[in-house]
Amino acid sequence: MKKFPILRNFNLFMFVNKLKTSLITLFLISTVIQIEAYADINKKSKTNFEEHNIFAHKKHFKEIVFDKNVSIQSIVTGKVTDSNGVPLFGASILEKGTNSGVTTDFDGNFKINTKDGNAILVVSYLGFQQREISLAGQTNLSIILEEDSANLDEIIVTGYTSERKSDLTGAVSIIQVDEATDQPLASVNELVQGRSAGVEVLRSNAPGGNAAIRIRGFSTVRNNDPLYVIDGVPTTTGINLINPNDIESLQVLKDASSASIYGSRAANGVVVITTKKGKQGKIKVAYDFYSGMMTAMQLPKLASASQYGNGLWKAFENDGITPSNDVYGSGNMPIIPPFLDADKTIPSTNINWLEALFNPASITSHNLSFSKGTDTSNSFFSLGYFKQDGILKYTGFDRYTFRANTSFNVGSKIKVGENLALTFSNTTDSNTNTLLGSPIYDAYRMPSIAPLRNTSGEFTGYPLNDIQNPVGNLFRNKDNEDKTLRVFGNIFAEVDLLKGLKFKTNFGLTMSNFSSTNFNPTYVEPNVQRELANLTKVEQNLMEWAFTNTLNYTTTIKDKHTVNFLVGAESIESELETLSAFRQGFPGNDLNFQILAAGDAGTQQNNNGKIESSLVSYFGKANYSFDDRYLASYTIRRDGTSKLANNKWGTFSAASFGWKISNEEFFTSDIISMMKLRLGWGQNGNQDIPPYVTSSGFLSDPFNSNYAIDGGQNVVFNGYILSRNSNSDLKWETTEQFNIGLDLGLISNRLNFTLDYFNKETNDLLLERNLAPISGGTNSAVWDNVGTMKNHGLEFGADYRNDANKEFQISANLNVSVIRNELTSLNEGIDFVGIDASSLRNNNFDQEVSRTAVGQPIASFYGWVADGIFQNQSEIDAHATQSTGTSPGDIRFKDINNDNVVDDKDRQFIGNPHPDFTTNLNLNFEYKNFDMTLFFRSSFGNEIYDLTRYYSDFYNLSSYNKHSRIADAWSTENTGSSVPRLSLNDPNNNIRPSSYYVKDGSFVRLQSLQMGYSFDQKILETLSLSRLRVYTNLQNVFTITNYEGIDPEIGLQNYASDNRNLDIGVDRAIYPPSRTFTLGLNIAF
Amino acid sequence: MKTTIKFLFVTIALGLASCSSDFLEKDPYGELTQEQILQEENLEALIIGAYSILNGQIDNASNAFNSPASNWSFGDVVSDDAYKGGGGTGDQNNIHQMEIFTTNPAIIDIERKWKALYEGVRRSNSVIKLLNETGDITATVKEQRLAEMKFLRGHFYFELKKIYNRIPFLDENAISLSDFEVSNTELSEEDLWGKIEVDFNAAYNSLPAAQEQTGRPSKYAALAYLLKVYVYQKKWGQALAVSEEVIQNGGYALMDNFEEVFLPENDNGSEIIFSIQQTINDGAPNNYNGAIGDRLLPPGGPRYPGYGFLRPTQNLVNAFKTDVNGLPTLDNSELTVSDNVDARIDFTLGRPGIPYKDLGILYEANWARDLASYGPYGPKKRVLSANSSFYLPVWPYVNALNYYIIRYADVLLWRAEALIETGDLEGARIIINKVRLRIQNGSKIMTLDGSEMAANYSVGVYPVFTNYDQAIVALQTERRLEFAHEGHRFFDLVRWGIAEDIMNSYIASEKNIRSYLNGVNFVGGKHEYFPIPQSQVDLGGKDENGTLLITQNPGY
């Protein structure tokens, strides 16, 4: 938050001017195209059958021979439609055991001559499950084919174009999103969780919390979030504001060869999302609903009032001090008094503060959509409402979404359309996973003897410590809302210039307004109070536009060579403005006073900041396929960014090759139906740094540049300071990735395997490196290209789906990821990358627990090695000197450098937050009308730095509650304990950062268990419905883990900082996952 | 058809290139360029920015208590005057490590303090450099501002020298980041002191006798600081000469009442020679312009948040005990309620049973946090009344009381010290008594009903100094009592060469009531100075032979 004396207004005309030339171009193009199209329509208006099947798999048709000369026994007519009643044109109908077959016409109708009236018809259609139908005398059939999502030849939206899945040469994960509407999923990122090898979702369990996605590990030390491309518009913000029900398809581009077309910002992978469009046929109305209850689970067992008191007395005893405490009295035993204070207003109790913090909470989602498509237009319209109350009291999240997607075909050559999403969200949340200010961590620390309320019914606290009643804290925060209004969408036009040549222009826009109210009321608790209320209002406006123009040419030469060329250009501009205001001193705490005008004008503060950045890119891509056997692809992209100075431009390229071995003549296998080898290499640029770091100037910073030079008591003079250390030679960070993959399909592609190995190296890592502290404290870092990081790993996926004709349907998906991360080099003079002091202060109590150093994975734990507990004095004497006060029961720390003294030189890397491997398993069963889904997730070998033990295990922070494990602390009678002796003085400094805090975070979790029932067609017909399904779902069914904290899935730290990648896996009392039971309903008609 | 395609490609290509060439040029909002800063009013603001760093607030983080301008952790907690305090020995464990002399170079306070002081060096250097370059400012103003910046730079180096001893020296010619790679052993101790003297001499020569804006140092402030530099070097002759001039011409005077010295209304008064200006409710977010480095000091009780740091030691309490003549007893025996006591005690620290400020209530032992670890006493001297409009009763609970870098009593007692060291015991006695008489004659803390003094206050004057030892002990005791909890004690012990003796005997007795002091040992030749921050050693560069430029202090 910087204060800027000079303000430049956003000028709409400037913006329009920048676009002007482009818009004129667009107009010219469309005019030309219209003329061209008019001529074309007059020339030929016949339908081209070939075109419809341009992506059809040739091998499919090999088996079908159209033989018109069979003896006529029986004539059967029928109609083939999809489950929505849309006719399927070109479906093949084959009489089983013969070579006799036909295809359906435009209306899905067919007529076939069969040998006899009991023949079996095999009905198949690209993208649908094949069906076998016994005629049993029927002569007029109505055949409905179910969509087959596992079908190999899906059309996949990749970079600016679409490809057949079978033609993919990169590592692309296709997420089955049609399951989304069948499950209670709150956000897009949940949709991705566990569905794809190499894609990790770091959860935030808070309502509306934005989970983060990591694709193939941490490739840089800063922002590792992937790029999202939604209907062709790139974005990195507001992902939790997308309604998952609006998503038609979602692909994760994992390797450089697939992602590189997106160039800058794609180094962390790309999530490509296409939202729903209207489909041909009658109007479809769908309503999806679920509602459920969430409860907190597996909360740690904190010390009871007597456990805490007994521990305190034990600590006094160990320190040789006569026990005495203002609450627990003095004497041989701690006494639990009726009241904690002399005035007898704070009654003693034995409360579990963590349990007091949580309550069961409801979750509800409604989604209503309408869609329709015709030959010339299609439209989709949806309304969504999602509400999740926090299990943490007085918190919650509401989301209202609206989407309208339409497109029109103008003539046969031009298509124009728009996709628009409006979202409004409202969040009341609280700090978690940070040690300072987190009510959850405060609940760890508040002694159990302290009651929730005093005798007057007001929130109260413990007279001997400085923490606010955590429930009171949440209550006081209950009206503080963060509201976001976001407009996200695009308008586009596609023009078929010539056969195979398509021009597309796309203008995407993100506008979002974030507005927050933070009112802090007055209160008085025993040792903490706020005598004046204060209010902070923040407004943040983001505007980002992306203008993309592409030309795409596809042609097939001599039936064997298919080529596709793409050229394009894209410009992106982003502007973020923040406005904040503050006052204190309000007439009361009531809601109607929570407006700035009610506060003391003399205390007002305001602030305003604005940042801008822009990107320009030119790119080209060529795909070549020979005989559907050999595939090759080459991409080149040149990006320019406003964030760099002397090295604005970067050029990045990628190449990949695919070999469909199973399409070779020599390949004959009854078991293996598909086999493809993929090879890819590519580069991606990254310029995700704050703007302006390549230059420096002078600015006023209200935190540390002003001074009362005239001796005043409440007036300061504005001062200037150097804005930053600049580095004009900063250049693009480049991620280079090699990928080799094998796809295997067995049993008619019902069993598929995918195996990928990747090696990703990020060079010229962009990092704000710390300077020696002699450079001062205000500008003590400089942006630089500092080193290289390597990720390599194996991804394995297996997918099975049994015969579609079986009554009992099983499908299973297993994926396994193994990723190894290592920082491979840093520039001369830099030994490691750490997090800055202010984060250490607020989030670690100044403890340095993580370092990112050469030869180690990012964010490795760092500290002393705890090597058990000293059992007696002779063990202490035999060991290197730790402290003169070291006693039996203290932790033995390893003397790493063997100098016979344990000091700060004896620290080393003590743990790794990254898993050895992760696996996910999805099991789906369907029997008749019933369906059931089981979703297991697991992680093995990751470690957690349990920083909650800082206060919970040590009595040198004596006025705070402990974990119940202190009841088992080491003593002469209990020598087997792993918890060190209790001490107020802690002469051995047991509390220091060490492997004592490092715990195994492996787990196996049944993430989701779901059972559904779909009503019969007959019932549906009487209700005029096309679908009716009810289901129940249970999230977080069970977790098997040895970890004693709230949850082994720590996720990312909650403080908004890029440091969050540098201290992953540190448990600072996270928002607990909830066990959620929901009932859901899917209706369509 | 072909021409159409060509036309299309041309137009598209044009469209793609349509972004004007400045599309990728974005300038920051609210920043002045290198040219703009050279204008006079902007340079004046840059000078304000240099003053701003005096309070140790270097960024927008809330932990200026790791780099406090008042040196409460570096000067008091590590001395025999104060315990760290807080919620247990684990609360700000880093400062606990300092208190029990297990200080290591990785401790955050060690680094933050260093950063804050070098930030001051960097900001002053930057102004000096720009002032020297520009012609956009009148010559007299320029000369004066240059002098002010040299004063500031002298101050920052003085602080660095007394805390870290072996420090790298950068002048205004250190511009690029590579210029910051400097050895900390290149300059001899004498040379380093010489550099500091040069700055204060330059400031003295160019500064006016009085400043229109009281936040700026005057000529005599520079001279008083030069006196401090001489005293630290035991240059007694120069100290005598300089102190004479400050006393004669500086126009400073002791205030009548000790209590009043620590009121914001007087924080630029006759006794204050140079102070750090602190403000609250000045429009700055978080009130970081208040006494932010001391924000953990509020003592608890019904009107203050109970952070409870900086807690008076029993040893300090005992030191205020006086005999029948009102002179310090020097035996450090336990002070009881009936004992005679120096009245400064109840302006300096909170004692159970004594009224606290003007709140109309008695300080009670239960105000103190973690009694078992840190005893019943609380800080008072630089804590303002919760009723004061200069105290901020909301987070971060700071006040607008300036921190005094040098006050007149300093000058008096330095002169007395110089007189003792040069053999004039009688001259010293008169000055020491002058300081004591203010207490003898000044206001005292009264009971809540105002009927009588809250304790048996008795402050007498020294009748005679018969020998050097008596005189120097009297001087040292006087400095301790007068300046308790003003961040000077530890540095005084070090410059007197008695730190090891005093601290080890203090620990030997104090450990009987503060068990965490068991086994604590002050190592002479090591603990007099704090270690060089590990990050400075690691990132401070190497010479052409690949040897680290920074040498760690002995013992660390």
Tab-separated table of N, CA, C and O in Angstrom, chain A residues 945-1012:
chain	number	residue	atom	x	y	z
A	945	TYR	N	6.007	-29.333	8.802
A	945	TYR	CA	6.618	-28.631	9.920
A	945	TYR	C	5.475	-28.142	10.791
A	945	TYR	O	4.772	-27.195	10.444
A	946	ASP	N	5.281	-28.819	11.919
A	946	ASP	CA	4.117	-28.517	12.766
A	946	ASP	C	4.450	-27.361	13.709
A	946	ASP	O	4.787	-27.550	14.873
A	947	LEU	N	4.330	-26.149	13.170
A	947	LEU	CA	4.701	-24.970	13.944
A	947	LEU	C	3.704	-24.682	15.071
A	947	LEU	O	3.980	-23.894	15.961
A	948	THR	N	2.550	-25.334	15.051
A	948	THR	CA	1.612	-25.124	16.163
A	948	THR	C	2.228	-25.607	17.474
A	948	THR	O	1.823	-25.181	18.549
A	949	ARG	N	3.229	-26.476	17.381
A	949	ARG	CA	3.879	-26.962	18.592
A	949	ARG	C	4.679	-25.880	19.301
A	949	ARG	O	5.076	-26.050	20.442
A	950	TYR	N	4.944	-24.802	18.604
A	950	TYR	CA	5.739	-23.725	19.213
A	950	TYR	C	5.103	-23.268	20.520
A	950	TYR	O	5.752	-23.131	21.542
A	951	TYR	N	3.806	-23.047	20.489
A	951	TYR	CA	3.108	-22.684	21.721
A	951	TYR	C	2.556	-23.907	22.441
A	951	TYR	O	2.393	-23.890	23.651
A	952	SER	N	2.257	-24.960	21.694
A	952	SER	CA	1.516	-26.086	22.270
A	952	SER	C	2.362	-27.056	23.080
A	952	SER	O	1.825	-27.819	23.859
A	953	ASP	N	3.679	-27.063	22.857
A	953	ASP	CA	4.493	-28.089	23.513
A	953	ASP	C	5.450	-27.541	24.566
A	953	ASP	O	6.109	-28.311	25.244
A	954	PHE	N	5.566	-26.232	24.676
A	954	PHE	CA	6.637	-25.685	25.511
A	954	PHE	C	6.083	-24.712	26.547
A	954	PHE	O	5.305	-23.818	26.216
A	955	TYR	N	6.541	-24.913	27.777
A	955	TYR	CA	6.026	-24.076	28.863
A	955	TYR	C	6.784	-22.768	29.023
A	955	TYR	O	6.505	-22.004	29.934
A	956	ASN	N	7.762	-22.487	28.160
A	956	ASN	CA	8.351	-21.157	28.267
A	956	ASN	C	7.434	-20.116	27.621
A	956	ASN	O	7.731	-18.930	27.610
A	957	LEU	N	6.306	-20.579	27.097
A	957	LEU	CA	5.203	-19.692	26.747
A	957	LEU	C	4.065	-20.138	27.649
A	957	LEU	O	3.081	-20.726	27.238
A	958	SER	N	4.258	-19.864	28.931
A	958	SER	CA	3.490	-20.579	29.943
A	958	SER	C	2.042	-20.145	30.037
A	958	SER	O	1.207	-20.903	30.499
A	959	SER	N	1.726	-18.938	29.631
A	959	SER	CA	0.352	-18.485	29.841
A	959	SER	C	-0.582	-18.914	28.710
A	959	SER	O	-1.717	-18.469	28.644
A	960	TYR	N	-0.091	-19.765	27.841
A	960	TYR	CA	-0.917	-20.219	26.722
A	960	TYR	C	-1.190	-21.706	26.853
A	960	TYR	O	-0.376	-22.446	27.410
A	961	ASN	N	-2.304	-22.118	26.327
A	961	ASN	CA	-2.665	-23.521	26.455
A	961	ASN	C	-1.687	-24.419	25.697
A	961	ASN	O	-0.957	-23.963	24.811
A	962	LYS	N	-1.703	-25.664	26.089
A	962	LYS	CA	-0.811	-26.660	25.491
A	962	LYS	C	-1.637	-27.746	24.818
A	962	LYS	O	-2.837	-27.840	25.010
A	963	HIS	N	-0.951	-28.561	24.070
A	963	HIS	CA	-1.578	-29.760	23.523
A	963	HIS	C	-1.625	-30.808	24.636
A	963	HIS	O	-0.775	-30.810	25.529
A	964	SER	N	-2.578	-31.711	24.562
A	964	SER	CA	-2.689	-32.714	25.628
A	964	SER	C	-1.470	-33.635	25.694
A	964	SER	O	-1.261	-34.315	26.686
A	965	ARG	N	-0.639	-33.615	24.653
A	965	ARG	CA	0.532	-34.496	24.690
A	965	ARG	C	1.517	-34.106	25.792
A	965	ARG	O	2.362	-34.910	26.176
A	966	ILE	N	1.404	-32.896	26.325
A	966	ILE	CA	2.333	-32.503	27.391
A	966	ILE	C	2.091	-33.327	28.663
A	966	ILE	O	2.968	-33.426	29.509
A	967	ALA	N	0.906	-33.936	28.750
A	967	ALA	CA	0.658	-34.804	29.909
A	967	ALA	C	1.587	-36.010	29.885
A	967	ALA	O	1.814	-36.656	30.898
A	968	ASP	N	2.122	-36.271	28.700
A	968	ASP	CA	3.013	-37.419	28.522
A	968	ASP	C	4.470	-36.964	28.407
A	968	ASP	O	5.331	-37.703	27.946
A	969	ALA	N	4.777	-35.736	28.838
A	969	ALA	CA	6.142	-35.230	28.671
A	969	ALA	C	7.142	-36.062	29.470
A	969	ALA	O	6.778	-36.725	30.444
A	970	TRP	N	8.391	-35.939	29.044
A	970	TRP	CA	9.461	-36.703	29.690
A	970	TRP	C	9.565	-36.339	31.173
A	970	TRP	O	9.470	-35.177	31.558
A	971	SER	N	9.717	-37.348	31.981
A	971	SER	CA	10.055	-37.130	33.385
A	971	SER	C	10.817	-38.364	33.827
A	971	SER	O	10.909	-39.354	33.081
A	972	THR	N	11.373	-38.311	35.003
A	972	THR	CA	12.161	-39.465	35.463
A	972	THR	C	11.281	-40.704	35.579
A	972	THR	O	11.759	-41.823	35.509
A	973	GLU	N	9.975	-40.484	35.736
A	973	GLU	CA	9.066	-41.641	35.811
A	973	GLU	C	8.564	-42.031	34.423
A	973	GLU	O	7.941	-43.067	34.244
A	974	ASN	N	8.765	-41.168	33.455
A	974	ASN	CA	8.239	-41.426	32.114
A	974	ASN	C	9.338	-41.155	31.098
A	974	ASN	O	9.316	-40.178	30.357
A	975	THR	N	10.347	-42.025	31.088
A	975	THR	CA	11.546	-41.750	30.295
A	975	THR	C	11.390	-42.117	28.831
A	975	THR	O	12.239	-41.782	28.025
A	976	GLY	N	10.310	-42.774	28.496
A	976	GLY	CA	10.153	-43.202	27.115
A	976	GLY	C	9.524	-42.133	26.221
A	976	GLY	O	9.377	-42.340	25.018
A	977	SER	N	9.179	-41.016	26.788
A	977	SER	CA	8.431	-40.016	26.035
A	977	SER	C	9.281	-39.324	24.966
A	977	SER	O	10.495	-39.195	25.113
A	978	SER	N	8.628	-38.883	23.922
A	978	SER	CA	9.329	-38.110	22.904
A	978	SER	C	9.126	-36.610	23.120
A	978	SER	O	9.711	-35.795	22.424
A	979	VAL	N	8.262	-36.255	24.068
A	979	VAL	CA	8.039	-34.840	24.375
A	979	VAL	C	9.037	-34.436	25.459
A	979	VAL	O	9.108	-35.076	26.498
A	980	PRO	N	9.818	-33.373	25.223
A	980	PRO	CA	10.841	-33.025	26.215
A	980	PRO	C	10.228	-32.598	27.543
A	980	PRO	O	9.044	-32.276	27.617
A	981	ARG	N	11.064	-32.584	28.560
A	981	ARG	CA	10.598	-32.180	29.894
A	981	ARG	C	9.988	-30.798	29.821
A	981	ARG	O	10.368	-29.970	28.984
A	982	LEU	N	9.082	-30.518	30.749
A	982	LEU	CA	8.426	-29.220	30.750
A	982	LEU	C	9.278	-28.238	31.547
A	982	LEU	O	9.812	-28.584	32.593
A	983	SER	N	9.410	-27.020	31.025
A	983	SER	CA	10.237	-26.032	31.712
A	983	SER	C	9.780	-24.630	31.331
A	983	SER	O	9.490	-24.359	30.166
A	984	LEU	N	9.722	-23.745	32.320
A	984	LEU	CA	9.410	-22.348	32.011
A	984	LEU	C	10.625	-21.623	31.452
A	984	LEU	O	10.505	-20.658	30.728
A	985	ASN	N	11.782	-22.104	31.842
A	985	ASN	CA	13.009	-21.402	31.450
A	985	ASN	C	13.614	-21.937	30.165
A	985	ASN	O	14.330	-21.236	29.475
A	986	ASP	N	13.337	-23.183	29.897
A	986	ASP	CA	13.860	-23.836	28.707
A	986	ASP	C	15.331	-23.493	28.465
A	986	ASP	O	15.675	-22.945	27.415
A	987	PRO	N	16.180	-23.797	29.429
A	987	PRO	CA	17.592	-23.413	29.258
A	987	PRO	C	18.237	-24.098	28.050
A	987	PRO	O	19.181	-23.570	27.474
A	988	ASN	N	17.717	-25.226	27.664
A	988	ASN	CA	18.289	-25.947	26.526
A	988	ASN	C	17.796	-25.403	25.205
A	988	ASN	O	18.234	-25.821	24.149
A	989	ASN	N	16.856	-24.441	25.275
A	989	ASN	CA	16.229	-23.913	24.061
A	989	ASN	C	15.637	-25.045	23.220
A	989	ASN	O	15.859	-25.136	22.026
A	990	ASN	N	14.870	-25.892	23.880
A	990	ASN	CA	14.189	-26.982	23.161
A	990	ASN	C	13.258	-26.446	22.086
A	990	ASN	O	12.940	-27.128	21.121
A	991	ILE	N	12.799	-25.212	22.286
A	991	ILE	CA	11.788	-24.634	21.394
A	991	ILE	C	12.360	-24.243	20.033
A	991	ILE	O	11.626	-23.986	19.099
A	992	ARG	N	13.652	-24.245	19.901
A	992	ARG	CA	14.289	-23.777	18.655
A	992	ARG	C	13.798	-24.596	17.450
A	992	ARG	O	13.357	-25.746	17.603
A	993	PRO	N	13.890	-24.030	16.256
A	993	PRO	CA	13.464	-24.781	15.068
A	993	PRO	C	14.289	-26.060	14.916
A	993	PRO	O	15.517	-25.997	14.874
A	994	SER	N	13.629	-27.173	14.898
A	994	SER	CA	14.370	-28.426	14.798
A	994	SER	C	13.480	-29.498	14.202
A	994	SER	O	12.278	-29.291	13.985
A	995	SER	N	14.074	-30.656	14.006
A	995	SER	CA	13.314	-31.759	13.431
A	995	SER	C	12.279	-32.287	14.426
A	995	SER	O	11.465	-33.120	14.068
A	996	TYR	N	12.304	-31.771	15.670
A	996	TYR	CA	11.235	-32.126	16.606
A	996	TYR	C	9.874	-31.756	16.033
A	996	TYR	O	8.871	-32.420	16.271
A	997	TYR	N	9.846	-30.675	15.266
A	997	TYR	CA	8.587	-30.186	14.708
A	997	TYR	C	8.202	-30.909	13.411
A	997	TYR	O	7.103	-30.724	12.913
A	998	VAL	N	9.163	-31.622	12.833
A	998	VAL	CA	8.935	-32.195	11.502
A	998	VAL	C	8.236	-33.550	11.622
A	998	VAL	O	8.725	-34.442	12.314
A	999	LYS	N	7.089	-33.659	11.014
A	999	LYS	CA	6.273	-34.861	11.155
A	999	LYS	C	5.885	-35.400	9.770
A	999	LYS	O	5.805	-34.652	8.808
A	1000	ASP	N	5.629	-36.696	9.771
A	1000	ASP	CA	5.220	-37.345	8.526
A	1000	ASP	C	3.796	-36.917	8.169
A	1000	ASP	O	2.898	-36.993	9.007
A	1001	GLY	N	3.624	-36.467	6.954
A	1001	GLY	CA	2.299	-36.002	6.544
A	1001	GLY	C	1.602	-36.930	5.556
A	1001	GLY	O	0.663	-36.518	4.884
A	1002	SER	N	2.059	-38.182	5.474
A	1002	SER	CA	1.423	-39.114	4.537
A	1002	SER	C	-0.019	-39.364	4.944
A	1002	SER	O	-0.355	-39.339	6.127
A	1003	PHE	N	-0.830	-39.596	3.965
A	1003	PHE	CA	-2.222	-39.902	4.299
A	1003	PHE	C	-2.886	-40.673	3.169
A	1003	PHE	O	-2.431	-40.641	2.027
A	1004	VAL	N	-3.952	-41.360	3.523
A	1004	VAL	CA	-4.867	-41.951	2.546
A	1004	VAL	C	-6.240	-41.445	2.934
A	1004	VAL	O	-6.608	-41.504	4.107
A	1005	ARG	N	-6.959	-40.935	1.984
A	1005	ARG	CA	-8.233	-40.321	2.317
A	1005	ARG	C	-9.305	-40.787	1.355
A	1005	ARG	O	-9.078	-40.826	0.145
A	1006	LEU	N	-10.451	-41.173	1.925
A	1006	LEU	CA	-11.609	-41.368	1.065
A	1006	LEU	C	-12.258	-40.001	0.960
A	1006	LEU	O	-12.951	-39.547	1.852
A	1007	GLN	N	-11.944	-39.345	-0.124
A	1007	GLN	CA	-12.344	-37.955	-0.289
A	1007	GLN	C	-13.853	-37.831	-0.475
A	1007	GLN	O	-14.473	-36.914	0.028
A	1008	SER	N	-14.388	-38.785	-1.222
A	1008	SER	CA	-15.784	-38.620	-1.571
A	1008	SER	C	-16.432	-39.981	-1.782
A	1008	SER	O	-15.824	-40.884	-2.353
A	1009	LEU	N	-17.638	-40.110	-1.278
A	1009	LEU	CA	-18.426	-41.312	-1.477
A	1009	LEU	C	-19.801	-40.842	-1.920
A	1009	LEU	O	-20.430	-40.036	-1.245
A	1010	GLN	N	-20.221	-41.333	-3.072
A	1010	GLN	CA	-21.466	-40.816	-3.611
A	1010	GLN	C	-22.340	-41.935	-4.119
A	1010	GLN	O	-21.863	-42.895	-4.716
A	1011	MET	N	-23.636	-41.842	-3.870
A	1011	MET	CA	-24.587	-42.810	-4.392
A	1011	MET	C	-25.742	-42.067	-5.037
A	1011	MET	O	-26.256	-41.104	-4.464
A	1012	GLY	N	-26.105	-42.521	-6.228
A	1012	GLY	CA	-27.180	-41.835	-6.930
A	1012	GLY	C	-28.204	-42.808	-7.488
A	1012	GLY	O	-27.936	-44.004	-7.648
